[in-house]
XYZ file of C-alpha atoms in Angstrom:
433
model
C 100.498 69.630 178.601
C 98.107 71.608 180.822
C 96.121 74.792 180.757
C 98.726 76.748 182.762
C 101.355 76.429 179.907
C 98.719 77.235 177.323
C 97.602 80.307 179.271
C 101.195 81.551 179.572
C 101.701 81.345 175.811
C 98.773 83.709 175.358
C 100.555 86.452 177.401
C 102.908 87.199 174.489
C 100.340 88.826 172.198
C 97.732 89.761 174.918
C 99.973 91.385 177.526
C 103.430 92.055 176.125
C 102.276 93.271 172.681
C 104.329 90.716 170.618
C 103.086 89.201 167.395
C 102.726 85.422 167.036
C 106.144 84.860 165.416
C 108.081 86.860 168.057
C 106.149 85.107 170.807
C 107.142 81.732 169.381
C 110.812 82.715 169.246
C 110.749 83.726 172.842
C 108.985 80.508 173.740
C 111.600 78.423 171.931
C 114.746 79.910 173.421
C 113.697 80.842 176.968
C 112.149 77.357 177.423
C 115.389 75.699 176.479
C 117.289 77.704 179.103
C 114.765 76.950 181.760
C 114.262 73.243 181.003
C 118.022 72.656 180.827
C 118.369 73.094 184.577
C 115.387 70.814 185.397
C 117.004 68.078 183.304
C 120.405 68.720 184.811
C 119.403 68.514 188.475
C 117.142 65.459 187.786
C 120.311 63.569 187.087
C 121.441 64.131 190.718
C 118.419 62.104 191.994
C 119.572 58.823 190.542
C 123.232 59.505 191.270
C 122.839 60.270 195.013
C 119.383 59.173 195.985
C 118.695 62.482 197.731
C 115.641 64.754 197.272
C 116.350 68.203 195.880
C 116.111 70.149 199.119
C 118.403 67.669 200.986
C 120.785 67.826 198.004
C 120.708 71.580 198.323
C 122.538 71.420 201.654
C 125.590 70.467 199.648
C 124.965 72.803 196.752
C 124.040 76.061 198.506
C 124.872 75.543 202.153
C 122.965 74.161 205.099
C 121.417 77.468 206.256
C 120.648 78.642 202.707
C 118.933 75.277 201.953
C 116.534 75.797 204.858
C 115.666 79.247 203.462
C 114.949 77.723 200.098
C 112.807 75.081 201.797
C 110.550 77.901 203.046
C 110.526 79.562 199.613
C 109.693 76.142 198.006
C 106.806 75.539 200.425
C 105.364 78.991 199.590
C 105.887 78.344 195.810
C 104.176 74.910 195.992
C 101.114 76.385 197.645
C 101.173 79.600 195.595
C 101.301 77.824 192.236
C 98.653 75.395 193.379
C 96.408 78.357 194.181
C 97.053 80.116 190.905
C 96.439 76.965 188.862
C 93.347 76.047 190.826
C 91.800 79.494 190.461
C 92.373 79.500 186.730
C 90.619 76.123 186.378
C 87.781 77.100 188.698
C 87.107 80.105 186.496
C 86.867 77.969 183.436
C 84.559 75.440 185.074
C 82.412 78.485 186.189
C 81.806 79.465 182.511
C 80.304 76.213 181.299
C 76.682 74.982 181.525
C 75.104 78.407 181.876
C 72.850 79.340 183.650
C 73.637 76.374 185.993
C 77.324 77.216 186.402
C 79.670 75.448 188.793
C 80.320 78.025 191.631
C 83.922 79.156 191.949
C 84.250 77.628 195.379
C 82.999 74.262 194.058
C 85.498 74.455 191.170
C 88.317 74.825 193.675
C 87.036 72.001 195.738
C 86.880 69.671 192.655
C 90.425 70.488 191.532
C 91.957 70.123 194.967
C 89.926 67.021 195.792
C 91.219 65.269 192.634
C 94.760 66.362 193.497
C 94.382 64.830 196.975
C 93.160 61.549 195.494
C 96.310 61.080 193.487
C 98.968 62.561 195.850
C 97.616 60.654 198.862
C 98.838 57.321 197.417
C 102.420 58.486 196.773
C 105.163 58.070 194.227
C 104.031 55.109 192.101
C 100.445 56.286 191.657
C 101.703 59.793 190.810
C 103.865 58.450 188.068
C 101.047 56.282 186.672
C 98.720 59.215 186.580
C 101.236 61.642 185.027
C 102.103 58.946 182.422
C 98.626 59.060 180.869
C 96.990 62.336 181.984
C 98.340 64.240 179.007
C 96.308 62.249 176.463
C 92.864 63.874 176.824
C 94.542 67.306 177.156
C 96.394 66.674 173.910
C 93.000 65.836 172.174
C 91.445 69.070 173.449
C 94.375 71.129 172.168
C 93.951 69.554 168.732
C 90.284 70.640 168.872
C 91.341 74.190 169.690
C 93.795 74.213 166.739
C 91.002 73.070 164.404
C 88.504 75.656 165.659
C 91.133 78.419 165.413
C 91.739 77.464 161.781
C 88.095 77.318 160.957
C 87.315 80.673 162.645
C 89.696 82.480 160.324
C 90.528 84.941 163.105
C 94.205 84.029 163.544
C 96.816 86.249 161.957
C 100.568 86.533 162.671
C 100.379 90.267 163.297
C 102.948 92.852 162.258
C 106.573 92.290 163.124
C 107.834 94.927 165.522
C 111.177 96.322 166.604
C 112.788 98.893 168.762
C 112.737 99.447 172.592
C 109.036 98.501 173.016
C 109.503 95.097 171.401
C 112.775 94.532 173.290
C 111.005 95.237 176.595
C 108.130 92.856 175.577
C 110.608 90.101 174.647
C 112.523 90.385 177.944
C 109.392 90.513 180.110
C 107.661 87.574 178.306
C 110.965 85.656 178.319
C 111.226 86.077 182.103
C 107.734 84.536 182.524
C 108.507 81.685 180.110
C 111.783 80.917 181.829
C 110.225 80.994 185.256
C 107.631 78.394 184.184
C 110.095 76.071 182.332
C 112.632 76.254 185.208
C 109.876 75.965 187.877
C 110.560 72.275 188.527
C 114.295 72.959 189.271
C 113.859 72.881 193.020
C 111.782 69.684 192.705
C 113.923 67.979 190.071
C 115.728 65.190 191.958
C 112.550 64.317 193.935
C 111.254 62.313 190.943
C 114.470 60.356 190.016
C 115.655 59.142 193.409
C 114.347 55.611 192.835
C 116.083 55.133 189.508
C 119.210 52.957 189.526
C 122.505 54.717 190.112
C 123.927 53.376 186.887
C 121.136 54.884 184.788
C 122.763 56.553 181.768
C 122.988 60.305 182.628
C 122.812 61.435 179.030
C 119.771 59.352 178.388
C 118.025 60.795 181.430
C 119.039 64.337 180.650
C 117.863 64.291 177.047
C 114.708 62.295 177.855
C 113.817 65.131 180.256
C 114.679 67.826 177.797
C 112.438 66.310 175.085
C 109.708 65.465 177.649
C 109.627 69.070 178.831
C 110.165 71.001 175.676
C 107.713 69.246 173.335
C 104.578 69.827 175.423
C 105.809 73.292 176.482
C 106.279 74.337 172.850
C 103.090 72.698 171.712
C 100.826 74.239 174.401
C 102.467 77.678 174.479
C 102.432 78.018 170.628
C 98.631 77.270 170.730
C 98.182 79.789 173.558
C 100.064 82.443 171.596
C 97.935 81.701 168.512
C 94.710 81.948 170.647
C 95.956 85.297 172.056
C 96.765 86.634 168.599
C 93.330 85.597 167.319
C 91.609 87.217 170.283
C 93.127 90.575 169.339
C 91.320 90.344 165.945
C 87.795 89.894 167.436
C 86.204 92.306 169.880
C 83.950 89.549 171.276
C 86.842 87.231 172.004
C 88.835 90.160 173.513
C 85.873 90.836 175.782
C 85.941 87.231 176.913
C 89.673 87.625 177.658
C 89.145 90.775 179.649
C 86.584 89.021 181.804
C 88.152 85.559 182.256
C 91.659 85.764 180.797
C 92.785 82.874 178.556
C 89.973 80.687 179.944
C 87.549 83.166 178.449
C 89.281 82.995 175.055
C 89.178 79.188 175.167
C 85.441 79.273 175.911
C 84.968 81.763 172.994
C 86.849 79.410 170.645
C 85.079 76.221 171.664
C 81.534 77.065 172.675
C 79.488 79.980 171.239
C 79.055 79.828 167.454
C 81.298 76.722 167.548
C 80.955 73.330 169.238
C 78.413 74.240 171.918
C 77.922 71.242 174.225
C 80.974 69.350 173.081
C 82.991 72.530 173.387
C 81.875 72.821 177.018
C 83.015 69.280 177.561
C 86.414 70.181 176.181
C 86.554 73.133 178.524
C 85.934 70.863 181.500
C 88.686 68.462 180.373
C 91.078 71.408 179.991
C 90.205 72.721 183.415
C 90.832 69.325 184.977
C 94.264 69.225 183.379
C 95.459 71.383 186.271
C 95.399 68.371 188.539
C 98.458 66.967 186.725
C 100.271 70.282 187.267
C 99.314 70.476 190.970
C 100.281 66.936 191.856
C 104.082 67.542 191.936
C 103.528 70.698 193.967
C 101.587 68.852 196.643
C 103.982 65.835 196.710
C 107.123 67.994 196.894
C 105.714 70.323 199.660
C 105.903 67.317 202.047
C 109.573 66.818 201.231
C 110.399 70.509 201.596
C 108.629 70.661 205.048
C 110.568 67.581 206.235
C 113.884 68.958 204.921
C 113.309 72.299 206.731
C 113.706 71.054 210.297
C 114.425 67.542 211.601
C 111.545 67.206 214.042
C 109.172 67.900 211.145
C 110.403 64.800 209.356
C 108.839 62.655 212.111
C 105.393 63.665 210.916
C 104.202 61.254 208.153
C 104.596 62.750 204.676
C 100.962 62.264 203.812
C 100.013 64.656 206.702
C 102.034 67.480 205.066
C 100.543 66.703 201.623
C 97.077 66.956 203.049
C 97.979 70.176 204.884
C 99.376 71.619 201.609
C 96.107 70.823 199.832
C 94.085 72.320 202.752
C 96.068 75.627 202.493
C 95.627 75.601 198.739
C 91.841 75.211 199.089
C 91.580 77.642 201.985
C 93.414 80.437 200.157
C 92.233 79.537 196.696
C 88.557 80.045 197.326
C 88.803 83.677 198.642
C 91.501 84.345 195.945
C 88.866 83.523 193.271
C 86.699 86.332 194.600
C 88.975 88.978 196.036
C 92.722 88.818 195.115
C 93.284 86.615 192.033
C 95.428 89.326 190.369
C 97.584 89.728 193.422
C 98.239 85.992 193.637
C 99.347 85.851 189.985
C 101.624 88.832 190.429
C 103.070 87.398 193.693
C 103.800 84.061 191.992
C 105.455 85.825 189.004
C 107.761 87.498 191.569
C 108.635 84.379 193.546
C 109.747 82.766 190.269
C 112.828 84.919 190.265
C 114.429 82.845 193.082
C 114.947 79.986 190.603
C 117.641 82.063 188.805
C 119.439 82.714 192.104
C 119.179 79.035 193.065
C 120.583 77.906 189.698
C 123.458 80.396 189.806
C 124.608 79.273 193.268
C 124.053 75.535 192.779
C 125.795 75.404 189.409
C 128.767 77.322 190.788
C 129.194 74.978 193.671
C 128.899 71.858 191.503
C 131.302 72.848 188.726
C 133.784 75.133 190.530
C 134.017 73.678 194.038
C 132.793 70.112 193.901
C 134.422 69.538 190.565
C 131.553 67.267 189.385
C 129.811 64.326 190.908
C 132.864 62.921 192.589
C 133.083 65.864 195.012
C 130.243 64.863 197.326
C 130.353 62.718 200.472
C 126.656 61.960 200.566
C 126.983 60.287 204.036
C 127.214 63.824 205.439
C 123.724 64.835 204.335
C 122.383 65.040 207.963
C 125.651 66.025 209.724
C 125.606 69.824 209.934
C 129.236 70.007 211.178
C 130.390 68.594 207.849
C 128.095 70.488 205.557
C 128.821 73.970 204.189
C 127.332 76.506 206.595
C 125.815 78.649 203.881
C 127.417 82.002 204.576
C 128.326 82.525 200.889
C 124.989 81.120 199.777
C 122.829 83.261 202.013
C 124.790 86.416 201.188
C 124.461 85.564 197.451
C 120.725 85.035 197.913
C 120.366 88.495 199.522
C 122.501 90.089 196.834
C 120.480 88.333 194.090
C 117.288 89.611 195.662
C 118.549 93.199 195.361
C 119.407 92.488 191.724
C 115.895 91.217 191.063
C 114.346 94.362 192.742
C 116.399 96.636 190.477
C 115.753 94.637 187.275
C 112.113 93.535 187.628
C 109.173 95.128 185.840
C 105.772 94.145 187.208
C 102.457 95.953 187.562
C 103.136 96.662 191.207
C 106.890 97.395 191.005
C 109.459 98.475 188.360
C 113.105 98.565 189.350
C 115.523 101.408 188.647
C 117.189 99.487 185.870
C 114.131 97.708 184.518
C 112.383 101.029 183.988
C 115.072 102.049 181.498
C 114.052 99.386 179.044
C 111.289 100.396 176.519
C 108.612 102.993 177.114
C 106.971 101.159 180.048
C 109.890 99.173 181.432
C 111.279 95.733 180.639
C 111.815 92.812 182.993
C 115.449 91.671 183.472
C 114.884 90.514 187.071
C 115.989 86.915 186.603
C 119.048 87.906 184.589
C 120.176 90.435 187.242
C 119.244 88.237 190.211
C 121.151 85.253 188.793
C 124.215 87.242 187.768
C 124.504 89.109 191.031
C 124.155 85.944 193.013
C 126.807 84.253 190.796
C 129.340 87.088 191.374
C 128.842 87.325 195.126
C 128.814 83.551 195.689
C 132.076 83.074 193.781
C 133.820 85.909 195.701
C 132.735 84.593 199.067
C 132.705 80.792 198.659
C 136.553 80.453 198.524
C 136.796 82.486 201.730
C 134.118 80.396 203.396
C 135.990 77.185 202.447
C 139.258 78.648 203.653
C 138.122 79.791 207.089
C 135.517 77.070 207.878
C 137.059 74.133 206.032
C 133.768 73.030 204.536
């Protein structure tokens, strides 16, 4: 229940040209598909007691798992930067003319993230358990102010190629956000008893993910739809994206000082979203190469926060758009990871009984990753052909709608699935593992 999910909801009307109703339908169905895999892989944590990237050695192969460790490290830092920049921009808007500088906003967000992640698993869980409460209150205020403003309308229902392209592109973004915790999932359930009811855990996670995702993204879509009806709000959006719209809703001609306080609370919500990134980055670095595991985990967490701050400050001023586009692109790898991992678990491991967990650090007994790495490369080609971003539109993506539609995650996942299931039986036959 953070500003990042709320901001993503606003993309439906503001970027992809969808009305509020269509945006909500996309939010409902693509979130279910993304959250399903987070809930599914979380069950593995209590069953095996292995972190997600260590578990991946069984699911996608030893070599492929190391590649995904690198991707995961980049993703942890990248999303930390994007989230921090968005919050710094919102902090920069309040208390004019004595605004908080962008660099100071980044320092505040990263500093608060360090405070929580430094103390590890138990403190993280305690913080995450309650951090949503003030955010929820602010979102209720936004709903009230949207209603009072009278600017919200559903917008006309569309159809045809342009709407189809918008649905697919917005759906890709929503899926990437909901599924974003897939490569972290087991990290946060490893200390739960092995006999924990799997169905209870799965459905608890589905509900715990979907309720706040729906709530925040619906509000974001409503704010975006309202901004299209007011030139002043639209100008705020053009200057400061969804943070600008939020400021327009809460501060001028609205709640003034209290509205600015709400903006600060919403900006600080990013801390709750960055914490898992900075905790998991340490686990991914340690899983990458055995000597790195000898370095205390807290050192890698601190290094991850330092990189986030070091890149985040210049990103505020010079390449914020590039960072957002880059992170939208890196999200495609989740579909490839899911396709390979699900294939291995269901087709070749035949469920939870097919793992000898004692082999987790014995390379000679782990799958090499020939099939997994080849499937990853094939999936990347599928993504390149199907994606539609401002900086690149693939040869297949360009055929959807007047300006292209994004089917990068569908093509990446399906190509990886096909290639993996062709090669994996051969890998098992000739390597015996």
